[in-house]
CSV table of N, CA and C in Angstrom, one decimal:
chain,number,residue,atom,x,y,z
A,1,MET,N,21.7,-19.2,-18.0
A,1,MET,CA,20.9,-18.4,-18.9
A,1,MET,C,20.5,-17.1,-18.2
A,2,LYS,N,20.9,-16.0,-18.7
A,2,LYS,CA,20.6,-14.7,-18.1
A,2,LYS,C,19.1,-14.4,-18.3
A,3,ALA,N,18.4,-13.8,-17.3
A,3,ALA,CA,17.0,-13.5,-17.4
A,3,ALA,C,16.8,-12.2,-16.7
A,4,ILE,N,15.8,-11.4,-17.2
A,4,ILE,CA,15.4,-10.2,-16.6
A,4,ILE,C,13.9,-10.3,-16.4
A,5,LEU,N,13.4,-10.1,-15.2
A,5,LEU,CA,12.0,-10.2,-14.9
A,5,LEU,C,11.5,-9.0,-14.2
A,6,LYS,N,10.2,-8.6,-14.5
A,6,LYS,CA,9.5,-7.6,-13.7
A,6,LYS,C,8.3,-8.4,-13.1
A,7,ALA,N,8.3,-8.5,-11.8
A,7,ALA,CA,7.3,-9.4,-11.2
A,7,ALA,C,7.0,-9.0,-9.8
A,8,TYR,N,6.0,-9.6,-9.2
A,8,TYR,CA,5.5,-9.3,-7.9
A,8,TYR,C,6.1,-10.4,-6.9
A,9,LEU,N,6.5,-10.0,-5.7
A,9,LEU,CA,7.0,-11.0,-4.7
A,9,LEU,C,5.7,-11.7,-4.3
A,10,ALA,N,5.8,-13.0,-4.4
A,10,ALA,CA,4.6,-13.9,-4.1
A,10,ALA,C,4.6,-14.3,-2.7
A,11,ARG,N,5.7,-14.2,-2.0
A,11,ARG,CA,5.7,-14.5,-0.5
A,11,ARG,C,6.8,-13.6,0.2
A,12,LYS,N,6.6,-13.5,1.5
A,12,LYS,CA,7.6,-12.7,2.3
A,12,LYS,C,8.9,-13.3,2.2
A,13,PRO,N,10.0,-12.6,1.8
A,13,PRO,CA,11.3,-13.1,1.7
A,13,PRO,C,11.9,-13.5,3.1
A,14,GLU,N,12.8,-14.4,3.1
A,14,GLU,CA,13.4,-14.9,4.3
A,14,GLU,C,14.9,-14.9,4.1
A,15,LEU,N,15.7,-14.7,5.2
A,15,LEU,CA,17.1,-14.7,5.1
A,15,LEU,C,17.6,-15.9,6.0
A,16,VAL,N,18.4,-16.8,5.4
A,16,VAL,CA,18.9,-17.9,6.2
A,16,VAL,C,20.5,-18.0,5.9
A,17,TYR,N,21.1,-18.7,6.8
A,17,TYR,CA,22.6,-18.8,6.6
A,17,TYR,C,23.0,-20.3,6.5
A,18,THR,N,23.9,-20.6,5.7
A,18,THR,CA,24.4,-22.0,5.6
A,18,THR,C,25.4,-22.3,6.8
A,19,ASN,N,25.7,-23.5,6.9
A,19,ASN,CA,26.7,-23.9,8.0
A,19,ASN,C,28.0,-23.1,7.9
A,20,GLN,N,28.3,-22.8,6.7
A,20,GLN,CA,29.6,-22.0,6.4
A,20,GLN,C,29.4,-20.5,6.6
A,21,GLY,N,28.2,-20.1,6.9
A,21,GLY,CA,28.0,-18.7,7.2
A,21,GLY,C,27.6,-17.8,6.0
A,22,VAL,N,27.3,-18.5,4.9
A,22,VAL,CA,26.9,-17.8,3.6
A,22,VAL,C,25.4,-17.4,3.8
A,23,ALA,N,25.1,-16.1,3.5
A,23,ALA,CA,23.7,-15.6,3.6
A,23,ALA,C,23.0,-16.0,2.3
A,24,ILE,N,21.7,-16.5,2.5
A,24,ILE,CA,20.9,-16.8,1.4
A,24,ILE,C,19.5,-16.1,1.6
A,25,TRP,N,19.1,-15.3,0.7
A,25,TRP,CA,17.8,-14.6,0.7
A,25,TRP,C,16.9,-15.3,-0.2
A,26,LYS,N,15.8,-15.8,0.3
A,26,LYS,CA,14.9,-16.6,-0.6
A,26,LYS,C,13.5,-16.0,-0.6
A,27,THR,N,12.9,-16.1,-1.8
A,27,THR,CA,11.5,-15.7,-2.0
A,27,THR,C,11.0,-16.4,-3.3
A,28,SER,N,9.8,-16.0,-3.7
A,28,SER,CA,9.4,-16.4,-5.0
A,28,SER,C,8.6,-15.2,-5.6
A,29,VAL,N,8.5,-15.2,-7.0
A,29,VAL,CA,7.8,-14.2,-7.6
A,29,VAL,C,6.8,-14.7,-8.6
A,30,ALA,N,5.8,-13.9,-8.8
A,30,ALA,CA,4.7,-14.3,-9.8
A,30,ALA,C,4.9,-13.4,-11.0
A,31,VAL,N,5.2,-14.0,-12.1
A,31,VAL,CA,5.3,-13.3,-13.4
A,31,VAL,C,4.0,-13.4,-14.2
A,32,GLN,N,3.4,-12.3,-14.4
A,32,GLN,CA,2.1,-12.2,-15.1
A,32,GLN,C,2.3,-11.8,-16.5
A,33,GLY,N,1.5,-12.5,-17.4
A,33,GLY,CA,1.6,-12.1,-18.8
A,33,GLY,C,0.9,-10.7,-19.0
A,34,ARG,N,0.9,-10.2,-20.2
A,34,ARG,CA,0.4,-8.9,-20.5
A,34,ARG,C,-1.1,-8.9,-20.4
A,35,ARG,N,-1.8,-10.0,-20.8
A,35,ARG,CA,-3.2,-10.0,-20.8
A,35,ARG,C,-3.7,-10.6,-19.4
A,36,LYS,N,-4.9,-10.2,-19.0
A,36,LYS,CA,-5.5,-10.6,-17.7
A,36,LYS,C,-5.7,-12.1,-17.7
A,37,GLU,N,-6.0,-12.7,-18.8
A,37,GLU,CA,-6.3,-14.1,-18.8
A,37,GLU,C,-5.0,-15.0,-18.9
A,38,ASP,N,-3.8,-14.4,-19.0
A,38,ASP,CA,-2.6,-15.1,-19.0
A,38,ASP,C,-2.3,-15.7,-17.6
A,39,GLU,N,-1.9,-16.9,-17.5
A,39,GLU,CA,-1.7,-17.5,-16.2
A,39,GLU,C,-0.3,-17.0,-15.6
A,40,ALA,N,-0.3,-16.8,-14.4
A,40,ALA,CA,1.0,-16.4,-13.7
A,40,ALA,C,1.9,-17.6,-13.6
A,41,VAL,N,3.2,-17.3,-13.8
A,41,VAL,CA,4.2,-18.3,-13.6
A,41,VAL,C,5.0,-18.0,-12.4
A,42,PHE,N,5.2,-19.0,-11.5
A,42,PHE,CA,5.9,-18.7,-10.2
A,42,PHE,C,7.4,-19.2,-10.4
A,43,VAL,N,8.3,-18.3,-9.9
A,43,VAL,CA,9.7,-18.6,-10.0
A,43,VAL,C,10.3,-18.4,-8.6
A,44,GLU,N,11.1,-19.4,-8.2
A,44,GLU,CA,11.9,-19.2,-6.9
A,44,GLU,C,13.0,-18.3,-7.2
A,45,VAL,N,13.3,-17.5,-6.2
A,45,VAL,CA,14.4,-16.5,-6.3
A,45,VAL,C,15.4,-16.6,-5.1
A,46,LEU,N,16.7,-16.6,-5.4
A,46,LEU,CA,17.7,-16.7,-4.4
A,46,LEU,C,18.7,-15.5,-4.6
A,47,ALA,N,19.2,-15.0,-3.6
A,47,ALA,CA,20.4,-14.1,-3.6
A,47,ALA,C,21.4,-14.6,-2.6
A,48,LEU,N,22.6,-14.4,-2.9
A,48,LEU,CA,23.7,-14.9,-2.0
A,48,LEU,C,24.6,-13.8,-1.5
A,49,GLY,N,25.2,-14.1,-0.3
A,49,GLY,CA,26.3,-13.3,0.2
A,49,GLY,C,25.8,-11.9,0.6
A,50,GLY,N,26.6,-10.9,0.2
A,50,GLY,CA,26.3,-9.5,0.5
A,50,GLY,C,25.0,-9.0,-0.1
A,51,LEU,N,24.7,-9.4,-1.3
A,51,LEU,CA,23.4,-9.0,-1.9
A,51,LEU,C,22.2,-9.5,-1.1
A,52,ALA,N,22.4,-10.8,-0.6
A,52,ALA,CA,21.3,-11.4,0.3
A,52,ALA,C,21.1,-10.5,1.5
A,53,GLU,N,22.2,-10.1,2.2
A,53,GLU,CA,22.1,-9.3,3.4
A,53,GLU,C,21.5,-7.9,3.1
A,54,ALA,N,21.9,-7.3,2.0
A,54,ALA,CA,21.4,-6.0,1.6
A,54,ALA,C,19.8,-6.1,1.4
A,55,LEU,N,19.4,-7.1,0.7
A,55,LEU,CA,18.0,-7.3,0.4
A,55,LEU,C,17.2,-7.6,1.7
A,56,ALA,N,17.8,-8.3,2.6
A,56,ALA,CA,17.1,-8.6,3.9
A,56,ALA,C,16.9,-7.3,4.7
A,57,GLU,N,17.9,-6.4,4.6
A,57,GLU,CA,17.8,-5.1,5.3
A,57,GLU,C,16.7,-4.2,4.6
A,58,MET,N,16.6,-4.3,3.3
A,58,MET,CA,15.5,-3.6,2.6
A,58,MET,C,14.2,-4.1,3.0
A,59,ASP,N,14.0,-5.4,3.2
A,59,ASP,CA,12.8,-6.1,3.7
A,59,ASP,C,11.6,-5.8,2.9
A,60,PRO,N,11.6,-6.0,1.6
A,60,PRO,CA,10.4,-5.8,0.8
A,60,PRO,C,9.3,-6.7,1.1
A,61,PRO,N,8.1,-6.2,1.3
A,61,PRO,CA,6.9,-7.1,1.6
A,61,PRO,C,6.4,-7.9,0.4
A,62,LYS,N,5.6,-8.9,0.8
A,62,LYS,CA,4.9,-9.7,-0.3
A,62,LYS,C,4.1,-8.7,-1.1
A,63,GLY,N,4.0,-8.9,-2.4
A,63,GLY,CA,3.3,-8.0,-3.3
A,63,GLY,C,4.1,-6.9,-3.9
A,64,THR,N,5.3,-6.7,-3.4
A,64,THR,CA,6.2,-5.7,-4.0
A,64,THR,C,6.5,-6.0,-5.5
A,65,TYR,N,6.4,-4.9,-6.3
A,65,TYR,CA,6.7,-5.1,-7.7
A,65,TYR,C,8.2,-4.8,-7.9
A,66,ALA,N,8.9,-5.6,-8.6
A,66,ALA,CA,10.4,-5.5,-8.6
A,66,ALA,C,10.9,-5.9,-10.0
A,67,HIS,N,12.1,-5.3,-10.3
A,67,HIS,CA,12.9,-5.7,-11.4
A,67,HIS,C,14.0,-6.6,-10.9
A,68,LEU,N,14.1,-7.8,-11.5
A,68,LEU,CA,15.1,-8.8,-11.1
A,68,LEU,C,15.9,-9.2,-12.2
A,69,GLU,N,17.2,-9.3,-12.0
A,69,GLU,CA,18.1,-9.8,-13.1
A,69,GLU,C,19.0,-10.9,-12.4
A,70,GLY,N,19.2,-11.9,-13.2
A,70,GLY,CA,20.1,-13.0,-12.7
A,70,GLY,C,20.2,-14.2,-13.7
A,71,ARG,N,20.6,-15.3,-13.2
A,71,ARG,CA,20.8,-16.5,-13.9
A,71,ARG,C,19.7,-17.5,-13.6
A,72,LEU,N,19.0,-18.0,-14.7
A,72,LEU,CA,18.0,-19.0,-14.5
A,72,LEU,C,18.5,-20.4,-14.4
A,73,GLN,N,18.0,-21.2,-13.4
A,73,GLN,CA,18.4,-22.6,-13.3
A,73,GLN,C,17.2,-23.4,-13.2
A,74,THR,N,17.2,-24.6,-13.6
A,74,THR,CA,16.1,-25.6,-13.5
A,74,THR,C,16.6,-26.7,-12.6
A,75,GLU,N,15.7,-27.3,-11.9
A,75,GLU,CA,16.0,-28.4,-11.0
A,75,GLU,C,14.8,-29.4,-11.2
A,76,THR,N,15.1,-30.7,-11.4
A,76,THR,CA,14.1,-31.7,-11.5
A,76,THR,C,14.1,-32.5,-10.2
A,77,TYR,N,12.9,-32.7,-9.7
A,77,TYR,CA,12.8,-33.5,-8.4
A,77,TYR,C,11.6,-34.4,-8.5
A,78,GLU,N,11.5,-35.4,-7.6
A,78,GLU,CA,10.4,-36.3,-7.6
A,78,GLU,C,9.4,-35.8,-6.6
A,79,GLY,N,8.2,-35.5,-7.1
A,79,GLY,CA,7.1,-35.0,-6.2
A,79,GLY,C,6.1,-36.1,-6.1
A,80,LYS,N,5.0,-35.8,-5.3
A,80,LYS,CA,3.9,-36.8,-5.1
A,80,LYS,C,3.3,-37.2,-6.4
A,81,ASP,N,3.2,-36.3,-7.4
A,81,ASP,CA,2.6,-36.6,-8.7
A,81,ASP,C,3.6,-37.0,-9.8
A,82,GLY,N,4.8,-37.4,-9.4
A,82,GLY,CA,5.8,-37.7,-10.4
A,82,GLY,C,6.9,-36.6,-10.4
A,83,LYS,N,7.6,-36.6,-11.6
A,83,LYS,CA,8.7,-35.7,-11.7
A,83,LYS,C,8.2,-34.3,-11.9
A,84,LYS,N,8.8,-33.3,-11.2
A,84,LYS,CA,8.5,-31.9,-11.3
A,84,LYS,C,9.7,-31.1,-11.6
A,85,THR,N,9.5,-29.9,-12.1
A,85,THR,CA,10.6,-29.1,-12.4
A,85,THR,C,10.4,-27.7,-11.7
A,86,ARG,N,11.5,-27.3,-11.1
A,86,ARG,CA,11.5,-26.0,-10.3
A,86,ARG,C,12.4,-25.0,-11.1
A,87,LEU,N,11.9,-23.8,-11.3
A,87,LEU,CA,12.6,-22.8,-12.0
A,87,LEU,C,13.1,-21.8,-10.9
A,88,THR,N,14.4,-21.5,-10.9
A,88,THR,CA,15.0,-20.6,-9.9
A,88,THR,C,15.8,-19.6,-10.6
A,89,LEU,N,15.7,-18.3,-10.1
A,89,LEU,CA,16.5,-17.2,-10.5
A,89,LEU,C,17.5,-16.9,-9.5
A,90,VAL,N,18.8,-17.0,-9.8
A,90,VAL,CA,19.8,-16.6,-8.8
A,90,VAL,C,20.2,-15.1,-9.2
A,91,LEU,N,19.9,-14.2,-8.2
A,91,LEU,CA,20.0,-12.8,-8.5
A,91,LEU,C,21.4,-12.2,-8.6
A,92,ASP,N,21.5,-11.3,-9.6
A,92,ASP,CA,22.6,-10.4,-9.7
A,92,ASP,C,22.3,-9.0,-9.4
A,93,ASP,N,21.0,-8.7,-9.6
A,93,ASP,CA,20.5,-7.3,-9.4
A,93,ASP,C,19.0,-7.3,-9.0
A,94,PHE,N,18.6,-6.4,-8.2
A,94,PHE,CA,17.2,-6.3,-7.7
A,94,PHE,C,16.9,-4.8,-7.5
A,95,ALA,N,15.8,-4.3,-8.0
A,95,ALA,CA,15.3,-3.0,-7.8
A,95,ALA,C,13.8,-2.9,-7.6
A,96,LEU,N,13.4,-2.1,-6.7
A,96,LEU,CA,12.0,-1.9,-6.5
A,96,LEU,C,11.4,-1.0,-7.6
A,97,LEU,N,10.2,-1.4,-8.1
A,97,LEU,CA,9.5,-0.6,-9.1
A,97,LEU,C,8.2,-0.1,-8.6
A,98,VAL,N,7.7,1.0,-9.2
A,98,VAL,CA,6.5,1.6,-8.8
A,98,VAL,C,5.6,1.5,-10.0
A,99,ARG,N,4.4,0.9,-9.8
A,99,ARG,CA,3.4,0.8,-10.9
A,99,ARG,C,2.6,2.1,-11.0
A,100,PRO,N,2.4,2.5,-12.2
A,100,PRO,CA,1.5,3.7,-12.3
A,100,PRO,C,0.1,3.4,-11.9
A,101,LYS,N,-0.5,4.4,-11.3
A,101,LYS,CA,-1.9,4.3,-10.8
A,101,LYS,C,-2.8,4.2,-12.0
A,102,LYS,N,-3.9,3.4,-11.9
A,102,LYS,CA,-4.9,3.3,-13.0
A,102,LYS,C,-5.8,4.5,-12.8
A,103,ALA,N,-6.5,4.8,-14.0
A,103,ALA,CA,-7.4,5.9,-14.0
A,103,ALA,C,-8.6,5.5,-13.1
A,104,GLU,N,-9.3,6.6,-12.6
A,104,GLU,CA,-10.5,6.3,-11.8
A,104,GLU,C,-11.5,5.5,-12.6
A,105,GLY,N,-12.1,4.5,-11.9
A,105,GLY,CA,-13.1,3.6,-12.5
A,105,GLY,C,-12.5,2.4,-13.2
A,106,ALA,N,-11.2,2.3,-13.3
A,106,ALA,CA,-10.5,1.2,-13.9
A,106,ALA,C,-10.6,0.0,-13.0
A,107,GLU,N,-10.5,-1.2,-13.5
A,107,GLU,CA,-10.5,-2.4,-12.7
A,107,GLU,C,-9.3,-2.4,-11.8
A,108,GLY,N,-9.3,-3.5,-10.9
A,108,GLY,CA,-8.3,-3.6,-9.8
A,108,GLY,C,-6.9,-3.6,-10.4
A,109,THR,N,-5.9,-3.4,-9.6
A,109,THR,CA,-4.5,-3.4,-10.0
A,109,THR,C,-4.1,-4.9,-10.2
A,110,PRO,N,-3.0,-5.1,-11.0
A,110,PRO,CA,-2.6,-6.5,-11.3
A,110,PRO,C,-2.3,-7.2,-10.0
A,111,SER,N,-1.7,-6.5,-9.0
A,111,SER,CA,-1.4,-7.3,-7.7
A,111,SER,C,-2.7,-7.8,-7.1
A,112,GLU,N,-3.8,-7.1,-7.2
A,112,GLU,CA,-5.0,-7.6,-6.6
A,112,GLU,C,-5.5,-8.8,-7.4
A,113,ASP,N,-5.2,-8.9,-8.7
A,113,ASP,CA,-5.6,-10.0,-9.5
A,113,ASP,C,-4.8,-11.3,-9.1
A,114,LEU,N,-3.5,-11.1,-8.7
A,114,LEU,CA,-2.7,-12.2,-8.4
A,114,LEU,C,-2.8,-12.8,-7.0
A,115,PHE,N,-3.1,-11.9,-6.1
A,115,PHE,CA,-3.0,-12.3,-4.7
A,115,PHE,C,-4.4,-12.1,-4.0
């Protein structure tokens, strides 16, 4: 299933390699609803091969606002509290975004609300 997200990186990305030498770039993002009271949804993010290595060179920090496109996958696993489901986005495209600054006297930025 194709998905397009605009979200904040929730942790510092890392680059790892499989035994076969395939690069995997891993992080997670926090997707916030439009209203302040909406709960953030966390999604695991993976990029493979050349895209993974290019993103590792870019080295975006935690809290970076980004446009992400890719394929959504779900995985069910057994956790301490029973069955859990993990949502993962396998990237096809990634772009850094700049949030407009709020007017003076406005409340904190969305990134301050999330982290």
